[in-house]
Short mmCIF file of C-alpha atoms and ligand atoms in Angstrom, two decimals:
data_model
loop_
_atom_site.label_atom_id
_atom_site.label_comp_id
_atom_site.label_asym_id
_atom_site.label_seq_id
_atom_site.Cartn_x
_atom_site.Cartn_y
_atom_site.Cartn_z
CA MET J 4 -42.87 27.02 -35.73
CA ASN J 5 -45.34 28.85 -33.53
CA TRP J 6 -43.64 30.56 -30.60
CA THR J 7 -46.86 31.09 -28.67
CA VAL J 8 -47.36 27.35 -28.59
CA ILE J 9 -43.88 27.01 -27.20
CA THR J 10 -44.19 29.65 -24.51
CA GLN J 11 -47.58 28.36 -23.46
CA SER J 12 -46.36 24.82 -23.04
CA LEU J 13 -43.11 25.83 -21.40
CA PRO J 14 -44.32 25.39 -17.78
CA GLN J 15 -45.31 21.77 -18.51
CA PHE J 16 -41.93 21.08 -20.07
CA VAL J 17 -40.15 22.65 -17.13
CA ALA J 18 -42.12 20.38 -14.82
CA GLY J 19 -41.34 17.35 -17.00
CA PHE J 20 -37.70 18.40 -17.10
CA GLY J 21 -37.63 18.44 -13.30
CA ILE J 22 -39.16 14.97 -13.08
CA THR J 23 -36.81 13.47 -15.67
CA LEU J 24 -33.85 15.00 -13.85
CA LYS J 25 -34.98 13.92 -10.40
CA LEU J 26 -35.80 10.33 -11.37
CA SER J 27 -32.56 10.08 -13.33
CA VAL J 28 -30.47 11.23 -10.38
CA ILE J 29 -32.15 8.87 -7.92
CA GLY J 30 -32.12 5.98 -10.39
CA ILE J 31 -28.47 6.47 -11.30
CA LEU J 32 -27.32 6.78 -7.69
CA GLY J 33 -29.30 3.64 -6.87
CA ALA J 34 -27.84 1.84 -9.88
CA LEU J 35 -24.30 2.84 -8.87
CA LEU J 36 -24.89 1.53 -5.36
CA VAL J 37 -26.41 -1.76 -6.55
CA GLY J 38 -23.71 -2.10 -9.21
CA ALA J 39 -20.89 -1.49 -6.74
CA ILE J 40 -22.27 -4.06 -4.31
CA ILE J 41 -22.84 -6.66 -7.04
CA SER J 42 -19.36 -6.10 -8.44
CA LEU J 43 -17.83 -6.66 -5.00
CA VAL J 44 -19.90 -9.81 -4.50
CA GLN J 45 -18.46 -11.07 -7.77
CA TYR J 46 -14.93 -9.86 -7.08
CA PHE J 47 -14.78 -11.63 -3.72
CA ARG J 48 -16.73 -14.61 -5.10
CA ILE J 49 -19.04 -14.61 -2.10
CA PRO J 50 -20.69 -18.03 -2.16
CA GLY J 51 -24.44 -18.02 -2.75
CA LEU J 52 -24.71 -14.30 -3.33
CA ARG J 53 -22.46 -14.66 -6.32
CA GLN J 54 -24.82 -17.05 -8.12
CA LEU J 55 -27.71 -14.78 -7.24
CA ALA J 56 -25.84 -11.84 -8.74
CA THR J 57 -25.27 -13.73 -11.97
CA VAL J 58 -28.96 -14.55 -12.29
CA TYR J 59 -29.89 -10.94 -11.61
CA ILE J 60 -27.43 -9.62 -14.19
CA GLU J 61 -28.70 -12.00 -16.86
CA ILE J 62 -32.33 -11.06 -16.26
CA SER J 63 -31.61 -7.38 -15.98
CA ARG J 64 -29.54 -7.17 -19.15
CA ASN J 65 -31.64 -9.48 -21.29
CA THR J 66 -35.08 -7.98 -20.78
CA PRO J 67 -36.24 -4.58 -22.05
CA LEU J 68 -36.82 -1.81 -19.53
CA LEU J 69 -40.35 -1.56 -20.90
CA VAL J 70 -41.06 -5.13 -19.81
CA GLN J 71 -39.35 -4.59 -16.45
CA LEU J 72 -41.54 -1.55 -15.83
CA PHE J 73 -44.73 -3.39 -16.78
CA PHE J 74 -43.77 -6.18 -14.43
CA ILE J 75 -43.09 -3.82 -11.52
CA PHE J 76 -46.09 -1.58 -12.09
CA TYR J 77 -48.73 -4.07 -13.32
CA GLY J 78 -47.33 -7.43 -12.22
CA LEU J 79 -46.16 -6.82 -8.66
CA PRO J 80 -49.59 -5.70 -7.37
CA GLY J 81 -50.75 -9.26 -8.15
CA LEU J 82 -48.09 -10.40 -5.66
CA GLY J 83 -49.33 -7.88 -3.12
CA VAL J 84 -46.72 -5.17 -3.81
CA LYS J 85 -48.35 -2.02 -5.05
CA LEU J 86 -46.02 0.81 -6.02
CA SER J 87 -46.79 4.24 -7.44
CA ALA J 88 -45.78 4.91 -11.03
CA THR J 89 -42.87 7.10 -9.91
CA VAL J 90 -41.50 4.55 -7.47
CA SER J 91 -41.95 1.81 -10.08
CA GLY J 92 -40.00 3.92 -12.55
CA VAL J 93 -37.12 4.48 -10.16
CA PHE J 94 -37.01 0.80 -9.20
CA GLY J 95 -37.08 -0.16 -12.86
CA LEU J 96 -34.20 2.15 -13.65
CA ILE J 97 -32.19 0.82 -10.71
CA PHE J 98 -33.00 -2.76 -11.70
CA LEU J 99 -31.80 -2.13 -15.24
CA GLY J 100 -28.88 0.15 -14.36
CA GLY J 101 -27.56 -1.98 -11.50
CA SER J 102 -26.36 -4.71 -13.84
CA TYR J 103 -24.83 -2.27 -16.31
CA MET J 104 -22.99 -0.48 -13.51
CA ALA J 105 -21.88 -3.82 -12.01
CA GLU J 106 -20.36 -4.83 -15.33
CA ALA J 107 -18.66 -1.44 -15.65
CA PHE J 108 -17.08 -1.80 -12.20
CA THR J 109 -16.10 -5.41 -12.88
CA GLY J 110 -14.56 -4.44 -16.20
CA GLY J 111 -12.45 -1.92 -14.32
CA TYR J 112 -11.25 -4.44 -11.75
CA ASN J 113 -10.42 -6.91 -14.51
CA ALA J 114 -8.30 -4.32 -16.24
CA ILE J 115 -5.71 -4.65 -13.47
CA SER J 116 -2.93 -6.89 -14.70
CA LYS J 117 -2.06 -10.22 -13.13
CA SER J 118 1.46 -8.98 -12.46
CA GLN J 119 0.15 -6.04 -10.41
CA ILE J 120 -1.78 -8.46 -8.26
CA GLU J 121 1.18 -10.80 -7.89
CA SER J 122 3.53 -8.05 -6.84
CA GLY J 123 0.96 -7.11 -4.20
CA ARG J 124 0.79 -10.71 -3.03
CA ALA J 125 4.58 -10.90 -2.94
CA LEU J 126 4.50 -8.09 -0.36
CA GLY J 127 2.35 -10.23 1.89
CA LEU J 128 -0.90 -8.33 1.33
CA THR J 129 -4.07 -10.27 2.12
CA ASP J 130 -6.82 -10.54 -0.49
CA LEU J 131 -8.72 -7.79 1.26
CA GLN J 132 -5.70 -5.48 1.42
CA LEU J 133 -4.91 -6.22 -2.19
CA ALA J 134 -8.44 -5.21 -3.15
CA ARG J 135 -8.40 -2.10 -1.01
CA TYR J 136 -4.99 -0.67 -1.90
CA VAL J 137 -4.27 -2.05 -5.36
CA VAL J 138 -7.21 -3.42 -7.32
CA LEU J 139 -10.14 -1.22 -6.33
CA PRO J 140 -8.43 2.19 -6.57
CA GLN J 141 -7.05 1.39 -10.00
CA GLY J 142 -10.16 -0.51 -11.03
CA LEU J 143 -12.50 2.36 -10.14
CA THR J 144 -10.41 4.72 -12.20
CA ALA J 145 -10.46 2.30 -15.10
CA SER J 146 -14.22 1.89 -14.85
CA VAL J 147 -15.07 5.60 -15.03
CA PRO J 148 -15.53 5.73 -18.84
CA ALA J 149 -17.95 2.79 -18.79
CA LEU J 150 -19.80 4.20 -15.77
CA ALA J 151 -20.13 7.54 -17.54
CA ALA J 152 -21.54 5.88 -20.65
CA ASN J 153 -24.12 4.13 -18.45
CA VAL J 154 -25.14 7.41 -16.86
CA ILE J 155 -26.01 8.83 -20.27
CA PHE J 156 -27.70 5.59 -21.30
CA LEU J 157 -29.90 5.52 -18.18
CA ILE J 158 -31.01 9.12 -18.56
CA LYS J 159 -32.15 8.36 -22.10
CA GLU J 160 -33.95 5.25 -20.87
CA THR J 161 -36.15 7.38 -18.58
CA SER J 162 -38.15 8.30 -21.70
CA ILE J 163 -39.71 4.84 -21.44
CA PHE J 164 -41.35 5.94 -18.15
CA THR J 165 -44.03 7.43 -20.36
CA VAL J 166 -45.62 3.98 -20.72
CA ILE J 167 -46.62 3.99 -17.07
CA ALA J 168 -47.73 7.62 -17.33
CA ILE J 169 -45.00 9.29 -15.30
CA PRO J 170 -45.19 12.93 -16.43
CA GLU J 171 -41.51 13.22 -17.37
CA LEU J 172 -40.31 14.95 -20.54
CA THR J 173 -41.33 12.42 -23.17
CA ASN J 174 -44.68 11.84 -21.54
CA THR J 175 -45.27 15.59 -21.39
CA ALA J 176 -44.55 15.98 -25.09
CA LEU J 177 -46.67 13.00 -26.14
CA ASP J 178 -49.58 14.22 -23.99
CA LEU J 179 -49.43 17.68 -25.47
CA ILE J 180 -49.25 16.32 -29.00
CA GLY J 181 -52.26 14.12 -28.28
CA LEU J 182 -54.22 17.09 -26.98
CA TYR J 183 -53.22 19.87 -29.37
CA TYR J 184 -51.55 18.23 -32.40
CA ASN J 185 -48.71 20.83 -32.50
CA SER J 186 -46.16 18.10 -32.90
CA ASN J 187 -43.38 20.24 -34.42
CA GLU J 188 -43.23 22.64 -31.51
CA TYR J 189 -43.54 19.99 -28.82
CA LEU J 190 -40.97 17.70 -30.37
CA PHE J 191 -38.63 20.67 -30.75
CA GLU J 192 -39.01 21.44 -27.05
CA LEU J 193 -38.50 17.80 -26.20
CA VAL J 194 -35.24 17.61 -28.13
CA VAL J 195 -33.97 20.86 -26.63
CA ALA J 196 -34.85 19.71 -23.11
CA TYR J 197 -32.92 16.43 -23.44
CA ALA J 198 -30.01 18.26 -25.05
CA ILE J 199 -29.87 20.69 -22.13
CA ILE J 200 -29.41 17.76 -19.80
CA LEU J 201 -27.26 15.46 -21.88
CA ILE J 202 -24.79 17.68 -23.72
CA PRO J 203 -23.33 19.52 -20.70
CA LEU J 204 -23.39 16.29 -18.73
CA SER J 205 -21.56 14.45 -21.45
CA LEU J 206 -18.89 17.16 -21.54
CA ALA J 207 -18.60 17.12 -17.76
CA LEU J 208 -18.17 13.36 -17.73
CA THR J 209 -15.43 13.53 -20.35
CA TRP J 210 -13.67 16.10 -18.21
CA LEU J 211 -14.11 13.88 -15.16
CA GLU J 212 -12.66 10.87 -16.97
CA ARG J 213 -9.53 12.81 -17.74
CA ARG J 214 -9.27 14.29 -14.27
CA VAL J 215 -9.72 11.01 -12.46
CA ARG J 216 -7.05 9.41 -14.59
CA TYR J 217 -4.50 12.02 -13.62
CA ALA J 218 -5.64 12.58 -10.06
CA SER J 219 -4.97 9.05 -8.95
CA PHE J 220 -1.86 8.37 -10.99
CA GLY J 221 0.12 11.57 -10.40
CA ASN J 222 0.78 14.13 -13.11
CA MET T 6 29.52 -22.96 6.67
CA ALA T 7 26.60 -20.75 7.62
CA GLU T 8 23.24 -22.07 8.66
CA GLU T 9 20.89 -23.50 6.08
CA LEU T 10 18.03 -21.17 5.14
CA LEU T 11 16.15 -22.91 2.38
CA ARG T 12 15.85 -26.54 1.41
CA VAL T 13 13.88 -27.88 -1.51
CA GLU T 14 13.33 -31.62 -1.75
CA HIS T 15 11.74 -33.66 -4.52
CA LEU T 16 9.73 -30.68 -5.69
CA LYS T 17 7.32 -31.39 -8.53
CA LYS T 18 5.15 -28.92 -10.32
CA SER T 19 2.63 -29.40 -13.10
CA TYR T 20 0.52 -27.05 -15.14
CA GLN T 21 -2.65 -29.01 -15.84
CA SER T 22 -1.29 -32.41 -16.81
CA LYS T 23 2.12 -31.22 -17.98
CA GLU T 24 4.91 -31.59 -15.42
CA VAL T 25 7.33 -28.66 -15.73
CA LEU T 26 9.49 -29.22 -12.63
CA HIS T 27 10.70 -32.75 -11.96
CA ASP T 28 12.21 -33.74 -8.66
CA ILE T 29 14.01 -30.51 -7.80
CA ASN T 30 16.49 -30.75 -4.90
CA PHE T 31 18.79 -28.08 -3.52
CA ALA T 32 19.64 -26.17 -0.37
CA ILE T 33 20.77 -22.60 0.24
CA HIS T 34 22.69 -21.31 3.22
CA LYS T 35 22.40 -17.92 4.83
CA GLY T 36 24.21 -15.22 2.90
CA GLU T 37 24.58 -17.34 -0.20
CA VAL T 38 23.91 -15.91 -3.65
CA VAL T 39 22.62 -18.44 -6.14
CA ALA T 40 22.23 -17.78 -9.84
CA LEU T 41 19.43 -19.79 -11.38
CA LEU T 42 20.37 -20.20 -15.03
CA GLY T 43 18.82 -22.00 -17.95
CA SER T 44 17.34 -21.43 -21.37
CA SER T 45 13.89 -20.03 -22.01
CA GLY T 46 11.14 -22.37 -20.85
CA SER T 47 13.43 -24.41 -18.62
CA GLY T 48 11.32 -23.57 -15.57
CA LYS T 49 13.30 -20.82 -13.81
CA SER T 50 10.32 -18.54 -13.23
CA THR T 51 8.11 -21.40 -12.20
CA LEU T 52 10.64 -22.57 -9.62
CA ILE T 53 11.31 -19.14 -8.14
CA ARG T 54 7.58 -18.34 -8.02
CA THR T 55 6.94 -21.59 -6.20
CA LEU T 56 9.38 -20.43 -3.53
CA ASN T 57 7.16 -17.43 -2.84
CA GLY T 58 3.86 -19.29 -2.86
CA LEU T 59 2.75 -17.80 -6.16
CA GLU T 60 2.51 -21.28 -7.67
CA ASP T 61 1.24 -24.42 -6.00
CA TYR T 62 3.19 -27.66 -6.33
CA GLN T 63 2.20 -31.28 -6.61
CA GLY T 64 4.95 -32.99 -4.68
CA GLY T 65 7.98 -32.54 -2.48
CA THR T 66 8.72 -30.21 0.41
CA ILE T 67 10.05 -26.73 0.92
CA THR T 68 11.79 -26.03 4.23
CA PHE T 69 12.49 -22.45 5.22
CA ALA T 70 14.57 -21.51 8.27
CA GLY T 71 14.22 -25.03 9.63
CA GLU T 72 10.47 -25.25 9.26
CA THR T 73 8.62 -27.28 6.68
CA VAL T 74 6.28 -25.07 4.73
CA HIS T 75 2.70 -26.28 4.86
CA PRO T 76 1.38 -25.09 1.55
CA SER T 77 -1.56 -23.01 2.74
CA LYS T 78 -2.59 -19.45 2.09
CA ALA T 79 -1.86 -18.41 5.68
CA THR T 80 1.63 -19.93 5.67
CA TRP T 81 2.60 -18.08 2.53
CA LEU T 82 1.08 -14.81 3.74
CA ALA T 83 3.41 -14.93 6.70
CA LEU T 84 6.42 -16.21 4.75
CA ARG T 85 6.24 -13.49 2.13
CA GLN T 86 7.40 -11.02 4.73
CA ARG T 87 10.55 -13.10 5.06
CA ILE T 88 11.03 -13.93 1.38
CA GLY T 89 11.00 -10.87 -0.86
CA MET T 90 10.46 -11.06 -4.59
CA VAL T 91 11.09 -8.70 -7.48
CA PHE T 92 9.76 -9.27 -10.98
CA GLN T 93 10.80 -8.33 -14.48
CA SER T 94 7.82 -5.99 -14.82
CA TYR T 95 8.54 -4.02 -11.60
CA ASP T 96 4.83 -3.36 -11.13
CA LEU T 97 4.88 -0.42 -8.81
CA PHE T 98 1.31 0.52 -7.95
CA PRO T 99 0.50 3.48 -10.21
CA ASN T 100 -2.14 4.82 -7.82
CA LEU T 101 0.39 5.28 -5.01
CA SER T 102 3.37 7.59 -4.67
CA VAL T 103 6.84 6.09 -4.47
CA LEU T 104 6.84 6.45 -0.68
CA ASP T 105 3.39 4.90 -0.32
CA ASN T 106 4.41 2.02 -2.56
CA ILE T 107 7.31 1.32 -0.23
CA LEU T 108 5.28 1.82 2.96
CA LEU T 109 2.39 -0.44 2.00
CA GLY T 110 4.09 -3.60 3.28
CA PRO T 111 5.64 -2.17 6.46
CA LEU T 112 2.41 -0.38 7.48
CA LYS T 113 -0.34 -2.75 6.37
CA VAL T 114 1.37 -6.12 6.54
CA GLN T 115 3.81 -5.60 9.40
CA HIS T 116 1.85 -2.93 11.27
CA ARG T 117 4.94 -0.89 12.04
CA SER T 118 4.68 2.72 13.16
CA ARG T 119 4.55 5.26 10.36
CA ALA T 120 7.38 7.34 11.75
CA GLU T 121 9.76 4.40 12.01
CA ALA T 122 8.73 2.84 8.70
CA GLU T 123 9.01 6.15 6.87
CA GLU T 124 12.46 6.86 8.24
CA ASP T 125 13.48 3.38 7.16
CA ALA T 126 11.93 3.84 3.70
CA ARG T 127 13.76 7.13 3.17
CA LYS T 128 17.05 5.54 4.16
CA LEU T 129 16.47 2.72 1.70
CA LEU T 130 15.57 5.22 -1.03
CA ALA T 131 18.75 7.11 -0.33
CA SER T 132 20.73 3.89 -0.59
CA VAL T 133 19.58 3.49 -4.20
CA ASN T 134 20.18 7.20 -4.93
CA LEU T 135 16.51 8.04 -5.18
CA ALA T 136 16.07 10.06 -2.01
CA ASP T 137 14.39 12.91 -3.88
CA TYR T 138 11.78 10.70 -5.52
CA ALA T 139 9.64 9.83 -2.51
CA ASP T 140 6.70 11.97 -3.58
CA ARG T 141 6.74 11.12 -7.27
CA TYR T 142 4.34 8.75 -8.95
CA PRO T 143 5.53 5.67 -10.85
CA ARG T 144 4.53 7.09 -14.22
CA GLN T 145 7.02 9.91 -13.71
CA LEU T 146 9.96 7.50 -13.43
CA SER T 147 12.20 5.67 -15.88
CA GLY T 148 12.20 1.88 -16.01
CA GLY T 149 15.47 1.68 -14.13
CA GLN T 150 14.21 3.99 -11.39
CA LYS T 151 11.01 1.96 -11.10
CA GLN T 152 12.95 -1.27 -10.75
CA ARG T 153 15.23 0.20 -8.09
CA ILE T 154 12.15 1.28 -6.17
CA ALA T 155 10.55 -2.13 -6.61
CA ILE T 156 13.65 -3.60 -4.97
CA VAL T 157 13.42 -1.09 -2.14
CA ARG T 158 9.74 -1.92 -1.72
CA ALA T 159 10.62 -5.58 -1.22
CA LEU T 160 13.55 -4.75 1.08
CA ALA T 161 11.37 -2.53 3.26
CA LEU T 162 9.91 -5.67 4.82
CA HIS T 163 13.44 -6.69 5.83
CA PRO T 164 13.22 -10.15 4.29
CA GLU T 165 15.74 -12.86 5.07
CA MET T 166 15.93 -13.93 1.45
CA MET T 167 15.36 -12.20 -1.88
CA LEU T 168 14.17 -13.71 -5.15
CA PHE T 169 14.88 -11.87 -8.39
CA ASP T 170 13.27 -12.98 -11.66
CA GLU T 171 15.06 -11.34 -14.60
CA VAL T 172 14.77 -7.92 -13.03
CA THR T 173 16.88 -6.23 -15.72
CA ALA T 174 15.32 -7.99 -18.71
CA SER T 175 12.96 -5.19 -19.71
CA LEU T 176 15.33 -2.31 -19.03
CA ASP T 177 17.17 -0.17 -21.56
CA PRO T 178 20.87 -1.12 -21.56
CA GLU T 179 21.95 2.09 -19.83
CA MET T 180 19.59 1.36 -16.92
CA VAL T 181 20.79 -2.18 -16.31
CA ARG T 182 24.00 -1.27 -14.50
CA GLY T 183 22.27 0.72 -11.76
CA VAL T 184 19.97 -2.17 -10.90
CA LEU T 185 22.77 -4.75 -10.97
CA ASP T 186 24.86 -2.54 -8.69
CA ILE T 187 22.11 -2.58 -6.09
CA MET T 188 22.00 -6.36 -6.21
CA THR T 189 25.77 -6.60 -5.98
CA ASP T 190 25.63 -4.36 -2.97
CA LEU T 191 22.97 -6.53 -1.35
CA ALA T 192 25.07 -9.61 -1.98
CA LYS T 193 28.05 -7.96 -0.31
CA ARG T 194 25.89 -7.21 2.71
CA ASP T 195 25.18 -10.95 2.98
CA MET T 196 21.63 -11.02 1.72
CA THR T 197 20.61 -14.54 0.76
CA MET T 198 19.53 -14.34 -2.85
CA ILE T 199 18.27 -16.45 -5.73
CA VAL T 200 18.77 -14.59 -8.98
CA VAL T 201 17.34 -15.58 -12.33
CA THR T 202 19.28 -13.62 -14.92
CA HIS T 203 20.56 -13.55 -18.46
CA GLU T 204 23.42 -11.26 -17.42
CA MET T 205 26.18 -13.86 -17.38
CA ASN T 206 28.94 -11.47 -16.33
CA PHE T 207 26.87 -10.40 -13.37
CA ALA T 208 26.12 -13.99 -12.40
CA ARG T 209 29.79 -14.89 -12.66
CA GLU T 210 30.86 -11.94 -10.51
CA VAL T 211 28.23 -12.05 -7.83
CA ALA T 212 26.91 -15.59 -7.45
CA ASP T 213 28.52 -18.09 -5.11
CA ARG T 214 26.77 -20.96 -6.83
CA VAL T 215 24.96 -21.73 -10.03
CA LEU T 216 21.90 -23.91 -10.41
CA PHE T 217 21.55 -24.84 -14.04
CA LEU T 218 18.03 -25.79 -14.98
CA SER T 219 17.07 -27.62 -18.16
CA ASP T 220 13.60 -28.90 -19.02
CA GLY T 221 12.51 -28.69 -15.40
CA GLU T 222 15.51 -30.51 -13.95
CA ILE T 223 18.57 -29.22 -12.15
CA LEU T 224 21.38 -30.51 -14.32
CA GLU T 225 24.18 -28.76 -12.45
CA ASP T 226 24.56 -27.38 -8.94
CA ARG T 227 28.09 -26.02 -8.86
CA GLN T 228 30.42 -23.36 -7.55
CA THR T 229 30.16 -20.40 -9.92
CA ALA T 230 33.76 -20.37 -11.12
CA GLU T 231 33.68 -24.12 -11.79
CA PHE T 232 30.42 -23.92 -13.66
CA PHE T 233 31.65 -21.20 -15.99
CA ALA T 234 35.09 -22.75 -16.49
CA HIS T 235 34.02 -26.36 -16.85
CA PRO T 236 30.32 -26.88 -17.47
CA ALA T 237 29.83 -30.60 -16.94
CA THR T 238 26.80 -31.27 -19.11
CA LYS T 239 26.39 -30.81 -22.83
CA ARG T 240 23.28 -28.71 -22.21
CA ALA T 241 25.18 -26.29 -20.02
CA GLN T 242 28.02 -26.07 -22.50
CA GLU T 243 25.55 -25.25 -25.27
CA PHE T 244 23.77 -22.77 -23.06
CA LEU T 245 26.95 -20.90 -22.16
CA ALA T 246 28.07 -20.93 -25.80
CA SER T 247 24.78 -19.38 -26.82
CA MET T 248 25.09 -16.49 -24.37
CA GLU T 249 27.14 -13.52 -25.44
CA PHE T 250 29.41 -12.32 -22.66
N1 LIG H 316 0.71 -20.53 -16.51
C1 LIG H 316 1.23 -21.55 -17.23
N2 LIG H 316 0.41 -22.50 -17.74
C2 LIG H 316 0.91 -23.54 -18.44
N3 LIG H 316 2.21 -23.71 -18.69
C3 LIG H 316 3.07 -22.81 -18.21
C4 LIG H 316 2.62 -21.66 -17.46
N4 LIG H 316 3.71 -20.93 -17.11
C5 LIG H 316 4.77 -21.58 -17.63
N5 LIG H 316 4.41 -22.70 -18.28
C6 LIG H 316 5.31 -23.67 -18.93
O1 LIG H 316 6.24 -24.10 -17.97
C7 LIG H 316 7.53 -24.23 -18.51
C8 LIG H 316 8.50 -23.38 -17.72
O2 LIG H 316 8.20 -22.02 -17.88
P1 LIG H 316 8.94 -20.85 -17.10
O3 LIG H 316 8.21 -19.60 -17.35
O4 LIG H 316 9.16 -21.27 -15.71
O5 LIG H 316 10.33 -20.84 -17.87
P2 LIG H 316 11.56 -19.83 -17.71
O6 LIG H 316 12.75 -20.66 -17.49
O7 LIG H 316 11.24 -18.80 -16.69
O8 LIG H 316 11.62 -19.17 -19.14
P3 LIG H 316 12.03 -17.68 -19.59
O9 LIG H 316 13.52 -17.62 -19.59
O10 LIG H 316 11.49 -17.56 -20.97
O11 LIG H 316 11.41 -16.73 -18.62
C9 LIG H 316 7.42 -23.82 -19.97
O12 LIG H 316 7.30 -24.98 -20.74
C10 LIG H 316 6.16 -23.04 -20.02
O13 LIG H 316 5.55 -23.16 -21.27
MG1 LIG H 317 10.95 -16.68 -16.75
#
């Protein structure tokens, strides 16, 4: 292990780190938003939109992110939509993550027992009130573990951005290896960089899961 | 005799192709307490759930307070404020405090003022000896306490009739008494009630009438004392013999 190699390449890795982090945050927030909307469309069985949501989820979950990115970056320009690599990457991540987040939310709503829903109905609550005061608050809490798993999953998926030459962490490492052949050092830095993001985040999410569970259900 | 509150005529109910309630007929007057008895699978839950719009039905009519119920979502939404129901599983909402559980109906369904509804809720809590539990969460309560609060939650809407489906069936024996006492108290205060229960002593003490259900049919509709002393059908005799009380 050559420490000079590491210190010299550090600025590039810091830059790549920043890009991975930034695209992850935007992509995950976008995926949460899309997922929440899709899950509500399905929960309320909104005619038309519901079928559309099913088609989207099937496509999103059953095609690799790599292919989705190629389509957005290389395919869409043919249809007159030309997006930068970065924007393509974010859209790709949202396209992929939206369906995973939707299923996580839906799984949470479905975890609410039939008898909870019936006792809400027996009080005269409308479907909307039932959703707002009974199903969604409990369902969101129940979906936190699955949402958290998706957050980690999506961050790892950003490594695929390298195929459309977004200079995020993986791309930075592969570029440097291609130029200078010091693969040990660069791969070491790559692993450390991902670990710096993912390990604390993973711990924080576990903490959040526990907190949310207690916060909404009393002590 | 008091005014009639509920009338059920020729009610039929099927799950898929299987008919589980056949031609059910009975009427209940204001202030009457009716015990709905019968062995497991006889259709007690199905019948009582139908009376709160939780099950659809394929034939017959339900008349409540002189008006025929048109089986639509909107009709039942409105009627559920007048017909309260409590289930075996209590099902308090775990995300809400005891007080918020009770206030949900009065505030969101009946749009009453918070001050008035809260005062009412606290009075009701006090009446079941749980005045100090308003700010607790369901998971901090025993089964018996939860069930008492579930009853209060239904009563907070000030319904004209209450339906109880085996509300003591999942309670530890020492919790049962407290819940039955509340129901006895309600009966004394002239609440109209239909009670599905396996507590025969309670039914005998509190009910004015017994409806005995067997395989989806009402085999007996009798005064309570008569039913227990002289069950007319073989099924009812066997049923009573099988119950320990
Ligand atoms: N959701 C359902 N789908 C199909 N069949 C059902 C359903 N619910 C009940 N049944 C059937 O309807 C009949 C009546 O059931 P119900 O639950 O009303 O009986 P019950 O008298 O309440 O019994 P228990 O004392 O065990 O609670 C039974 O044969 C039961 O198998
Ligand atoms: Mg039952």
